[in-house]
Short mmCIF file of C-alpha atoms and ligand atoms in Angstrom, two decimals:
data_model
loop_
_atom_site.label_atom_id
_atom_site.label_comp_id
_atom_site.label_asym_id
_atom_site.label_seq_id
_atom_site.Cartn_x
_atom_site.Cartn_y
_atom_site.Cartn_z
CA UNK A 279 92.19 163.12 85.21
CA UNK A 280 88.85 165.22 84.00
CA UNK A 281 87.81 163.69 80.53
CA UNK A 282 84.99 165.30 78.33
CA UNK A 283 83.83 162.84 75.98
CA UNK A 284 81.96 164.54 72.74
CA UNK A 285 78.68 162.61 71.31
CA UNK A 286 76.18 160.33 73.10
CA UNK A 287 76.45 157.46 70.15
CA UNK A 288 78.16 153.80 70.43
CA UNK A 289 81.64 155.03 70.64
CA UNK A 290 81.10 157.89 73.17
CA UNK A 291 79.44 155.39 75.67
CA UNK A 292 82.41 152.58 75.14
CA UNK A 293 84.85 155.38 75.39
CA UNK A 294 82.86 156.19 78.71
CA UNK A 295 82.71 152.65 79.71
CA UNK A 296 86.18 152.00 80.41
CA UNK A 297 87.38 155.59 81.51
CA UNK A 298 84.59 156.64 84.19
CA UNK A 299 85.75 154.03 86.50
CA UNK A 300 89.24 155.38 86.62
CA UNK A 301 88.40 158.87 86.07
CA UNK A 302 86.53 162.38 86.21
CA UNK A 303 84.52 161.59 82.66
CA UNK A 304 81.56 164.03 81.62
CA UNK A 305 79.98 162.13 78.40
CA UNK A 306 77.82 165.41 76.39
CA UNK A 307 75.00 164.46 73.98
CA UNK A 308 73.32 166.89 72.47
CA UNK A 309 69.51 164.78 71.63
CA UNK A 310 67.58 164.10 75.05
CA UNK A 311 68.71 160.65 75.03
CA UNK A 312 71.96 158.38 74.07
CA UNK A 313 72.45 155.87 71.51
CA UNK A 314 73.51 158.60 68.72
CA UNK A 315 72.32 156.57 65.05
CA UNK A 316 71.52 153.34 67.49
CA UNK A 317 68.80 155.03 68.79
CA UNK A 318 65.18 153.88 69.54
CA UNK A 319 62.21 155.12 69.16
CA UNK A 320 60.07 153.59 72.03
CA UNK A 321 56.17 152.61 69.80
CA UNK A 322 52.87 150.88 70.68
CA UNK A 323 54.91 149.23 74.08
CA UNK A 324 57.97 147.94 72.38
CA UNK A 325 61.52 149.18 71.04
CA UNK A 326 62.31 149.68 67.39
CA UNK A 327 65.77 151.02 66.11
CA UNK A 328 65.54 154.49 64.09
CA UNK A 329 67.37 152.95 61.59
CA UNK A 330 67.48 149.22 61.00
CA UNK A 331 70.18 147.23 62.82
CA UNK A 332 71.84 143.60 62.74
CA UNK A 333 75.15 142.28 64.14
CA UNK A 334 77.73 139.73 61.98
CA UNK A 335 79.56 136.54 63.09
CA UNK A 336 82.60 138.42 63.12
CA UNK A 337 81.67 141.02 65.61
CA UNK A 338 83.72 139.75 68.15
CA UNK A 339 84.41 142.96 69.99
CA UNK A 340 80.82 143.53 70.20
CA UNK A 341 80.01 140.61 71.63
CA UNK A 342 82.64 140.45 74.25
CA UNK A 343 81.11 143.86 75.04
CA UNK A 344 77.74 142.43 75.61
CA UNK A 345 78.93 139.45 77.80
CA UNK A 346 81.29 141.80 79.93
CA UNK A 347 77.21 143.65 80.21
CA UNK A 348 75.67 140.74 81.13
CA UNK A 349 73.14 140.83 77.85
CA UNK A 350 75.10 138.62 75.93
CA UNK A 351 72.23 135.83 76.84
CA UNK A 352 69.96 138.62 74.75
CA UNK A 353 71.84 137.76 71.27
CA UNK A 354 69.88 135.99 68.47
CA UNK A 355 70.89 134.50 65.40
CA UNK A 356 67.92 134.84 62.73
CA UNK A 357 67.58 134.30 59.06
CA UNK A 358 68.33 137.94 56.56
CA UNK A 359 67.01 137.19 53.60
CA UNK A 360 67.74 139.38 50.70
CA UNK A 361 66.36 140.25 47.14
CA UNK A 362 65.80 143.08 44.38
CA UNK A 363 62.88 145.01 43.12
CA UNK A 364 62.89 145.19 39.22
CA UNK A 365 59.99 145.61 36.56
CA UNK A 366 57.76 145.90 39.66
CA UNK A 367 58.82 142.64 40.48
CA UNK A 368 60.29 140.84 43.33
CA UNK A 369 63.17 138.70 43.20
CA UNK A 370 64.22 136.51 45.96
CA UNK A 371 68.26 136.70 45.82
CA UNK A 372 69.09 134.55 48.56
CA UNK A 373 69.67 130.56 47.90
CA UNK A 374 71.42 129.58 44.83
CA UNK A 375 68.06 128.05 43.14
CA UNK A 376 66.89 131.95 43.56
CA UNK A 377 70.35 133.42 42.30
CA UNK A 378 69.98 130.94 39.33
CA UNK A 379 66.18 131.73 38.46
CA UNK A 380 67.14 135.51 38.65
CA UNK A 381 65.99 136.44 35.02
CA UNK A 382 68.31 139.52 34.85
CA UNK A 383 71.37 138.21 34.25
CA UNK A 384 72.73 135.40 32.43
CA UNK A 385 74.11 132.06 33.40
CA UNK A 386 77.25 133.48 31.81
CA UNK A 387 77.04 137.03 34.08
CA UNK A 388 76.22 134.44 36.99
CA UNK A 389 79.44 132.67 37.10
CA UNK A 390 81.42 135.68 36.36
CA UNK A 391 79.72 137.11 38.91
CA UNK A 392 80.53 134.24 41.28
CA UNK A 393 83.80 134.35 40.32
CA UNK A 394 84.67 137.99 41.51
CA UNK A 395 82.93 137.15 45.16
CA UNK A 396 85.73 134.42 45.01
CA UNK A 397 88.09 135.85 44.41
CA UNK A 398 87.08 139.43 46.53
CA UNK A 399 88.75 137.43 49.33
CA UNK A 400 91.84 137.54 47.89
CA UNK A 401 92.70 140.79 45.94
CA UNK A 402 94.43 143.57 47.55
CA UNK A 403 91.98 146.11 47.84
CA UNK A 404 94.65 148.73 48.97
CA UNK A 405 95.39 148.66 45.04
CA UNK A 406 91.58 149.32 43.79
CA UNK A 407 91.85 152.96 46.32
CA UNK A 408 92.31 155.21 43.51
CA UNK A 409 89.71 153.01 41.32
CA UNK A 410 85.39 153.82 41.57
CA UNK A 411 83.61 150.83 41.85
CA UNK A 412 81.74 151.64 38.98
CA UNK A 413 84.78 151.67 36.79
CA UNK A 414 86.33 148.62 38.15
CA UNK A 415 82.70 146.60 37.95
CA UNK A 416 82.19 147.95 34.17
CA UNK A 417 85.77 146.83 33.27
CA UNK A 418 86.15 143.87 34.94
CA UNK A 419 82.94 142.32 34.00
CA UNK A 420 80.23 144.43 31.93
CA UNK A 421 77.93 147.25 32.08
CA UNK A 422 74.88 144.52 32.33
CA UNK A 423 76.46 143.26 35.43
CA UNK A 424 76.81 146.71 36.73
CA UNK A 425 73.25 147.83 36.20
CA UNK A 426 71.57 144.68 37.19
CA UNK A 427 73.66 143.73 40.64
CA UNK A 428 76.17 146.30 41.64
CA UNK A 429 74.65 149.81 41.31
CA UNK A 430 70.83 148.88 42.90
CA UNK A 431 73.69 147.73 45.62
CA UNK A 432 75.37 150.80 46.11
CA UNK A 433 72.10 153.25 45.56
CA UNK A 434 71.66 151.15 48.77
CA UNK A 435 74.23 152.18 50.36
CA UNK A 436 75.13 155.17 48.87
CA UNK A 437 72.23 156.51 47.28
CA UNK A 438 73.53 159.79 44.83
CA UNK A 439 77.35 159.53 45.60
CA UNK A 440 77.18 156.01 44.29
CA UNK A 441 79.78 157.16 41.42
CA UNK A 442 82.19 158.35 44.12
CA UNK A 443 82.90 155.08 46.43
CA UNK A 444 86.16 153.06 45.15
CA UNK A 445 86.60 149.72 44.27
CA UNK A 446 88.81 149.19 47.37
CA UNK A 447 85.55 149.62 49.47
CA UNK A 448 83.48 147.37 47.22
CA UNK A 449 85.87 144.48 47.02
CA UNK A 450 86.39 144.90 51.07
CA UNK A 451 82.31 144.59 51.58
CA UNK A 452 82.06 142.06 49.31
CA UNK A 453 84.82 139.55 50.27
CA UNK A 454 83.87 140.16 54.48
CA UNK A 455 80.06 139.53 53.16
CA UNK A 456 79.94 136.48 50.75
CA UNK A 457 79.95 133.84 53.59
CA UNK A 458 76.66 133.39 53.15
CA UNK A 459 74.63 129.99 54.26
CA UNK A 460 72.04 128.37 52.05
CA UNK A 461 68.85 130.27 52.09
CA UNK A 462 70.21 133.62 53.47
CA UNK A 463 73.16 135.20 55.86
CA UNK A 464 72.93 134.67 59.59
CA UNK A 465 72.33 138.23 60.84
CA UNK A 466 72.26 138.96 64.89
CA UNK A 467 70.10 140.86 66.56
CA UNK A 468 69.43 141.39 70.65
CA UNK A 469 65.69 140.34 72.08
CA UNK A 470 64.32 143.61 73.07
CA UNK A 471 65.90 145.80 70.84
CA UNK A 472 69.86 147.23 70.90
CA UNK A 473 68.23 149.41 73.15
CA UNK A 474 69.14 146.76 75.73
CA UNK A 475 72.49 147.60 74.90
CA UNK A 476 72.70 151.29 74.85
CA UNK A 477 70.69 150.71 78.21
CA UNK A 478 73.22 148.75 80.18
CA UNK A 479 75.81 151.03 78.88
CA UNK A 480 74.04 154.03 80.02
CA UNK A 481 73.05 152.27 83.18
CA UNK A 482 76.97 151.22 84.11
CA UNK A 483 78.36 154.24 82.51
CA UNK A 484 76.14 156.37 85.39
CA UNK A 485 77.51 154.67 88.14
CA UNK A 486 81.25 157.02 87.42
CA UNK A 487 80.30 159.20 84.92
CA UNK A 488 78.34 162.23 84.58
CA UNK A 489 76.13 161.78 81.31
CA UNK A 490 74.78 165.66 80.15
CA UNK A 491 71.95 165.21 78.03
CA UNK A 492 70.57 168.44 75.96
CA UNK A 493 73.77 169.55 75.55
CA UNK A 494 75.69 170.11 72.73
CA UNK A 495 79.02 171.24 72.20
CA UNK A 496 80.14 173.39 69.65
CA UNK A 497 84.26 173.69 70.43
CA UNK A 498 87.28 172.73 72.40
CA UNK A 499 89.29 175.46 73.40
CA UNK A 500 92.51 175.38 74.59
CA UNK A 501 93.88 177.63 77.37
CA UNK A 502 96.46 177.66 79.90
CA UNK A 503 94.67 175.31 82.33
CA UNK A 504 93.08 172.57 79.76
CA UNK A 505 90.37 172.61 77.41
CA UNK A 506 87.29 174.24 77.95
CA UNK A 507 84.21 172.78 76.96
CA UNK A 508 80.79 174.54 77.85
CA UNK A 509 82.40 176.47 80.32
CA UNK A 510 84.16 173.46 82.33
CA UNK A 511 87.76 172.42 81.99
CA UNK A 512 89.31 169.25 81.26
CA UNK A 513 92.53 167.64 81.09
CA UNK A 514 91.45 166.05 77.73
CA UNK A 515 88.58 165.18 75.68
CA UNK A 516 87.31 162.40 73.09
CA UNK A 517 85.48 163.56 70.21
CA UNK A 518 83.29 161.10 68.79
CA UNK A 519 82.13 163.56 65.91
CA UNK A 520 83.43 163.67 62.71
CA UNK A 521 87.06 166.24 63.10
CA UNK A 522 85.67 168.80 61.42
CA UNK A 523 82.51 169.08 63.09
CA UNK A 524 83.90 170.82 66.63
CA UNK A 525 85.82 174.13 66.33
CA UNK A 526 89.35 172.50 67.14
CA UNK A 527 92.34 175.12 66.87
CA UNK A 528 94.33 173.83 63.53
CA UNK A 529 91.79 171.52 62.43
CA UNK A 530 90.71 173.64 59.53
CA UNK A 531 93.13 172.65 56.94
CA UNK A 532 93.40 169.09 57.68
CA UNK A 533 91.72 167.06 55.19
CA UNK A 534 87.49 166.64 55.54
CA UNK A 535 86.12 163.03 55.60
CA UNK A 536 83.24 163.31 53.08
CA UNK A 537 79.73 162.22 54.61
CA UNK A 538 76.27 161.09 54.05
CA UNK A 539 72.95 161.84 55.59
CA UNK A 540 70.26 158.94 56.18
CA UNK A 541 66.69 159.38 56.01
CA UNK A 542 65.22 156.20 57.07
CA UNK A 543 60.95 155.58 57.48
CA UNK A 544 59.95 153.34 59.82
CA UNK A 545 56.37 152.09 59.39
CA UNK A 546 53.25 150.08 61.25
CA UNK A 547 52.22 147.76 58.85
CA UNK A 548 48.91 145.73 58.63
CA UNK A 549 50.65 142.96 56.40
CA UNK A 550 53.97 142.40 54.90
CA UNK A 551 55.00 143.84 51.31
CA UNK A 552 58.05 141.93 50.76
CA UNK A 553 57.44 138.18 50.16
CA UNK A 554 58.67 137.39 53.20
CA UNK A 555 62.28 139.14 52.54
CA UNK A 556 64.10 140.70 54.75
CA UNK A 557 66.50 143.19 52.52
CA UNK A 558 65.16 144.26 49.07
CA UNK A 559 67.07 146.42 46.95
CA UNK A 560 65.66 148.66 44.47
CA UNK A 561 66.43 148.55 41.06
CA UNK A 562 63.61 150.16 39.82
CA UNK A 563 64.00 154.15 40.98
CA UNK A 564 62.41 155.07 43.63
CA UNK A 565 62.76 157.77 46.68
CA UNK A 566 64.53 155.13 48.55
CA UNK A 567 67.57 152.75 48.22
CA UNK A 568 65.85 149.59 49.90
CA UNK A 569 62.62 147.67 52.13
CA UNK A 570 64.18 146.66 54.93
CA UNK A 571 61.35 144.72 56.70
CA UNK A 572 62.56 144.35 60.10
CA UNK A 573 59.69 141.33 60.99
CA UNK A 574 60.70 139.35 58.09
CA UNK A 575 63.93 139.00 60.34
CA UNK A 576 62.84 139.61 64.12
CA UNK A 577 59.59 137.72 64.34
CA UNK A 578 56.39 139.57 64.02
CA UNK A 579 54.65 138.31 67.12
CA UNK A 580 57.28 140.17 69.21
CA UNK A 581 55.66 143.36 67.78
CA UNK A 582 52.09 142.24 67.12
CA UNK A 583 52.19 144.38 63.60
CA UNK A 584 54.64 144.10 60.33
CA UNK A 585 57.28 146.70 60.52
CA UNK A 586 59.20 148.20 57.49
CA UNK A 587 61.90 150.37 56.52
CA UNK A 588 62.10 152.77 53.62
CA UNK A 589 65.99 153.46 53.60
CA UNK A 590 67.91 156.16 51.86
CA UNK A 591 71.19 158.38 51.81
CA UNK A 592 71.65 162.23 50.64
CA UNK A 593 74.13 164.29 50.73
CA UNK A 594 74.12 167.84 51.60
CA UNK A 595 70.78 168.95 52.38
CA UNK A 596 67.83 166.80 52.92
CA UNK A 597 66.13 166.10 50.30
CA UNK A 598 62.67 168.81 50.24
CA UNK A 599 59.39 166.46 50.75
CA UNK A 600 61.39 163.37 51.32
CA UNK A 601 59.21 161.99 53.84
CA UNK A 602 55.72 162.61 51.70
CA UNK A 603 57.57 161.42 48.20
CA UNK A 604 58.77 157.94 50.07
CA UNK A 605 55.47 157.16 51.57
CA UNK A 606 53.55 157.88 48.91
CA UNK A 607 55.72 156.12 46.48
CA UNK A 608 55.92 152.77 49.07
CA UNK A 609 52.24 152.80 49.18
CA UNK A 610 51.75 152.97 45.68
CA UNK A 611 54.37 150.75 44.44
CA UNK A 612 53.26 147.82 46.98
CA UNK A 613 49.13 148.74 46.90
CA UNK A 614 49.09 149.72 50.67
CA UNK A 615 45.92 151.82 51.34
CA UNK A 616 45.95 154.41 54.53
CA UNK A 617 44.03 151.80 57.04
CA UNK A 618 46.69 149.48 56.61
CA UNK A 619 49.33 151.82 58.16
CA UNK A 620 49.11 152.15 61.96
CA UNK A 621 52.02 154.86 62.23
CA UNK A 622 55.14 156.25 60.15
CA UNK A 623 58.08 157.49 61.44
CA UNK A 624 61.13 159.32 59.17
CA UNK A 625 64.40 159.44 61.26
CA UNK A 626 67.13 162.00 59.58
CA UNK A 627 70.56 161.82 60.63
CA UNK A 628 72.58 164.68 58.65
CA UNK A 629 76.53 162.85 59.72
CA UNK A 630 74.96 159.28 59.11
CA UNK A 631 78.52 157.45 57.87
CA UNK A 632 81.52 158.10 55.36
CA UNK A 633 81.21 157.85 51.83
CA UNK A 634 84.20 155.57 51.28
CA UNK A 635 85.09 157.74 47.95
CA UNK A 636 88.86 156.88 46.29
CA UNK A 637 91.49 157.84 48.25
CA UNK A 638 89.52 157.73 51.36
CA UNK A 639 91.93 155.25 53.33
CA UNK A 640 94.55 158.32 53.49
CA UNK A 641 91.91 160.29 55.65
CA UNK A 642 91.29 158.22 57.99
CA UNK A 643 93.03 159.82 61.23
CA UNK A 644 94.83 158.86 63.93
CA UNK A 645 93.05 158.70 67.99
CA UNK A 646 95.66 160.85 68.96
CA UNK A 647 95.57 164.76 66.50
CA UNK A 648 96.00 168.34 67.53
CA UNK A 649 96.08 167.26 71.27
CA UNK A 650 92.77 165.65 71.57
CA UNK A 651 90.95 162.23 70.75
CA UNK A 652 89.20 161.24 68.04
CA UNK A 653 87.21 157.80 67.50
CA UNK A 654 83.95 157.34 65.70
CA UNK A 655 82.81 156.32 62.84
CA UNK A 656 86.05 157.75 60.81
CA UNK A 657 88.03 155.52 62.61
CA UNK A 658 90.33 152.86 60.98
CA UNK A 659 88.10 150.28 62.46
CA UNK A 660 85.39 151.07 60.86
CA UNK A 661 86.07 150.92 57.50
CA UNK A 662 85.13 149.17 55.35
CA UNK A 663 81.92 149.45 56.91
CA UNK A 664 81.15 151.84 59.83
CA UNK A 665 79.04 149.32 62.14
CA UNK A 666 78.32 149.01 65.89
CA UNK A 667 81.78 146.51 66.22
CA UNK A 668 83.56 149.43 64.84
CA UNK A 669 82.56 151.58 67.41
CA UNK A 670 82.95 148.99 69.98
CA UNK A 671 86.58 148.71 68.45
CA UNK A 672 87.29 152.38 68.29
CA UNK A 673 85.99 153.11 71.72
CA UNK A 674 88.26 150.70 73.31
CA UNK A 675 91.02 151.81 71.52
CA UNK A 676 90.81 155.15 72.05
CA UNK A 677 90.15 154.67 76.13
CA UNK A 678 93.41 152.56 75.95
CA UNK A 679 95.45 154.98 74.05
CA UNK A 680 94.45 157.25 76.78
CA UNK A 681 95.64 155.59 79.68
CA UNK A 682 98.71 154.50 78.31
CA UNK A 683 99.91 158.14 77.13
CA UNK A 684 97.54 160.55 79.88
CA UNK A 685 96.35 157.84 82.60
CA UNK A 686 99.23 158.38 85.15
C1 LIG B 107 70.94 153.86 58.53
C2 LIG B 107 71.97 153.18 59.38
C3 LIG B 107 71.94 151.80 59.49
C4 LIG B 107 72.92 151.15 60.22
N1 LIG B 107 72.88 149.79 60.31
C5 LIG B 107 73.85 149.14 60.99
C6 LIG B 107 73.81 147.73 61.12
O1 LIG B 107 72.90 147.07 60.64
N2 LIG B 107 74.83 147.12 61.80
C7 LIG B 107 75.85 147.82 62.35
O2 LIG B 107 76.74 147.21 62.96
N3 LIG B 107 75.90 149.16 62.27
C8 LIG B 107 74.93 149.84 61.59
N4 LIG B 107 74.97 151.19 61.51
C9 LIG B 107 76.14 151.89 62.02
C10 LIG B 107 76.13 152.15 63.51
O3 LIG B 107 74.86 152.61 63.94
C11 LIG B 107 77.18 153.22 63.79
O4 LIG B 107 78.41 152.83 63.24
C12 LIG B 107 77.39 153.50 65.26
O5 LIG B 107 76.18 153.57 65.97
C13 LIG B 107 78.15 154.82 65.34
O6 LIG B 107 78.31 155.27 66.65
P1 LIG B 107 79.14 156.60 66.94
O7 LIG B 107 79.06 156.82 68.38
O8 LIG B 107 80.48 156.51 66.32
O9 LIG B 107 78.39 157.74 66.13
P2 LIG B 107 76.93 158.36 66.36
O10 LIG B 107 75.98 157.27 66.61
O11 LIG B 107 76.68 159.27 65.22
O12 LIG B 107 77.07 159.20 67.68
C14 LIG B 107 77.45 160.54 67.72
C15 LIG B 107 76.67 161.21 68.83
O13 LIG B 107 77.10 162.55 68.96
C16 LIG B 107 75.98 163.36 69.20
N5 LIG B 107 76.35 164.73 68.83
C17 LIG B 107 76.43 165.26 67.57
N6 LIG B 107 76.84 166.54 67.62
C18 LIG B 107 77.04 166.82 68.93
C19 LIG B 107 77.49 167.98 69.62
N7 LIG B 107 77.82 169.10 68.97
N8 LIG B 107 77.58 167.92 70.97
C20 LIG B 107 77.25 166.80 71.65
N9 LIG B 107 76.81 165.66 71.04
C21 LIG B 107 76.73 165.67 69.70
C22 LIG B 107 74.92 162.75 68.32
O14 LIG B 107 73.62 163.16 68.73
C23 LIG B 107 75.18 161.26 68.55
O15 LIG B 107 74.48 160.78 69.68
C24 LIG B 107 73.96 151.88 60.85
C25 LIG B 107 73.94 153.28 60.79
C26 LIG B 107 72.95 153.93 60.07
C27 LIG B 107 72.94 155.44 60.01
#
């Protein structure tokens, strides 16, 4: 059978993975290289992600993935230490003697607090759909709470559709992320980059496949012979890209997944600006959501120079000067003068993940609609987070779902 497979990322290349060797796949990217938002930019001899990256325990698919690679001897289990920027101040948030020095909320808030992470694990979230976060967190425990934990959280995440996501999503993230060890969460991450893993993909993919870089597609049209896709014809075709995004006959009116953009800067640093944390989120505004500084995780002497991350989510347009207002904010903030910076980078991805709004679990669509595939980042397995498992997951799935209904 000839497969098309739409979109160079994660899911696209595990899609490719298990078809090629059975049949006629063309994979289309439209960037001059694959990995989609796992990309790398490749800086001063070494591999960096364009937007920060860690695996979880849980990421079983993933892993199986990487031993079934051969990298799987390439996984590392480091310390991700967290914390929050408040009053120009930062507070280490990751061991309980931290949590309980916090000075922004009480002991009081702190056990209630506690108390929901508890008992996250076993509500129903399919209830809390309907519900924002926002209202749930300011009913259920207090608009201090709120201010001082929960929203810096989801500007994180989020950044101006905070007030959209539901509670379903919050209670989800919170009860699959509160196994936490003593002095921070054990957060994986592959020597040399996940760039080793996009390039053994790429690498086994090309032995079946045809992979066409520099070319996007912009529909799927059906005829009598197939679907045509930049003039060729297939049998069927995987689109990795959010529905909407490809000019598929009777798509229109189905229902749009709402999503975010990420603008993400990625800087040389002479020094680090954290305190020796790895994830700070900001409570104090800023033009970004959080400092993720990647070699207070990955040790610095793999890069020879501190490496940060200014992190933040739009919707709609790109923010105008984003990239100026974020550097000069960071450099202000945390007293870094130009000769301390040895490069800046701002990745932008426009389609950079849902915003889990209320009532978002009824979007999410099947593999199998309007007589194509879909699997990405929309996919049930990737809420209530989209991650690199997820796509792992969904590009499986959707490969299997093939053969059993097309792969005769
Ligand atoms: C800021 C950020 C941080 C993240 N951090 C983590 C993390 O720490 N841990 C984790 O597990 N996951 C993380 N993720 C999520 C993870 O990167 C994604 O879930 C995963 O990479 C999605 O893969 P995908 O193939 O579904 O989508 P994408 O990576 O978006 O791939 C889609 C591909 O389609 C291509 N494309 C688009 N339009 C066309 C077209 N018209 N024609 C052809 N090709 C097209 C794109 O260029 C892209 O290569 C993060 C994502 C972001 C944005």
């Amino acid at each position: 059978m000839k497969i098309c497979i739409v979109g160079g990322g994660l899911t696209g290349l595990v899609a490719a993975f298990r078809l090629g060797p059975g049949h006629e796949v063309d994979l289309y990217e439209k960037r001059d290289h694959l990995g989609g938002c796992l990309s790398s930019y490749h800086i001063n001899g070494y591999w960096l992600e364009e937007f920060y990256h860690h695996c979880f325990s849980g990421d079983s698919d993933l892993f199986s993935l990487m031993k079934e690679l051969s990298i799987d001897d390439c996984l590392e289990w480091l310390n991700g230490t967290t914390g929050y920027y408040s009053n120009n101040t930062i507070y280490p948030l990751s061991s309980p003697l931290e949590i309980l020095k916090y000075p922004e909320l009480s002991l009081a808030d702190k056990m209630r607090l506690a108390l929901i992470v508890m008992k996250a694990k076993r509500m129903d979230a399919g209830d809390l759909d309907q519900v924002t976060a926002r209202d749930f967190i300011l009913e259920s425990l207090g608009e201090k709470i709120y201010r001082s934990f929960f929203e810096p959280l989801l500007v994180s995440k989020f950044g101006e559709n905070r007030d959209r996501v539901s509670a379903a999503w919050l209670i989800s993230r919170v009860a699959i992320r509160s196994n936490r060890g003593l002095s921070g969460e054990r957060l994986g991450y592959l020597r040399g980059g996940f760039q080793t893993l996009v390039n053994a993909l790429e690498s086994s993919i090309g032995k079946h496949s045809v992979v066409r870089l520099n070319d996007p597609v912009e529909t799927l049209e059906k005829d009598m012979h197939g679907w045509r896709v930049n003039g060729r014809l297939y049998d069927t075709g995987v689109s990795t890209l959010p529905p909407h995004q490809l000019g598929v006959p009777g798509l229109a009116a189905a229902p749009r997944i709402p999503y975010q953009g990420a603008a993400c800067m990625a800087i040389g640093l002479e020094r680090d600006i954290s305190d020796g944390i790895y994830w700070l989120n900001m409570k104090d505004p800023a033009p970004y959501g959080a400092v993720v500084s990647h070699t207070n995780f990955v040790p610095k002497d793999r890069y020879g120079e501190h490496i940060v991350y200014l992190a933040s989510y739009f919707s709609g347009k790109l923010p105008p000067h984003i990239d100026t207002r974020m550097f000069e904010d960071f450099c202000s903030r945390f007293d870094v003068s130009g000769s301390e910076v040895h490069w800046k980078r701002l990745a932008v991805e426009p389609l950079a993940g849902p915003v889990y709004t209320t009532g978002y679990r009824d979007l999410i669509p099947e593999y199998a609609s309007h007589g194509l595939y879909f699997a990405g980042m929309f996919s049930a397995p990737n809420y209530p987070e989209r991650s690199m498992n997820g796509a792992v997951v969904a590009g499986n799935e959707v490969a299997a779902l093939i053969e059993r209904t097309e792969g005769r």
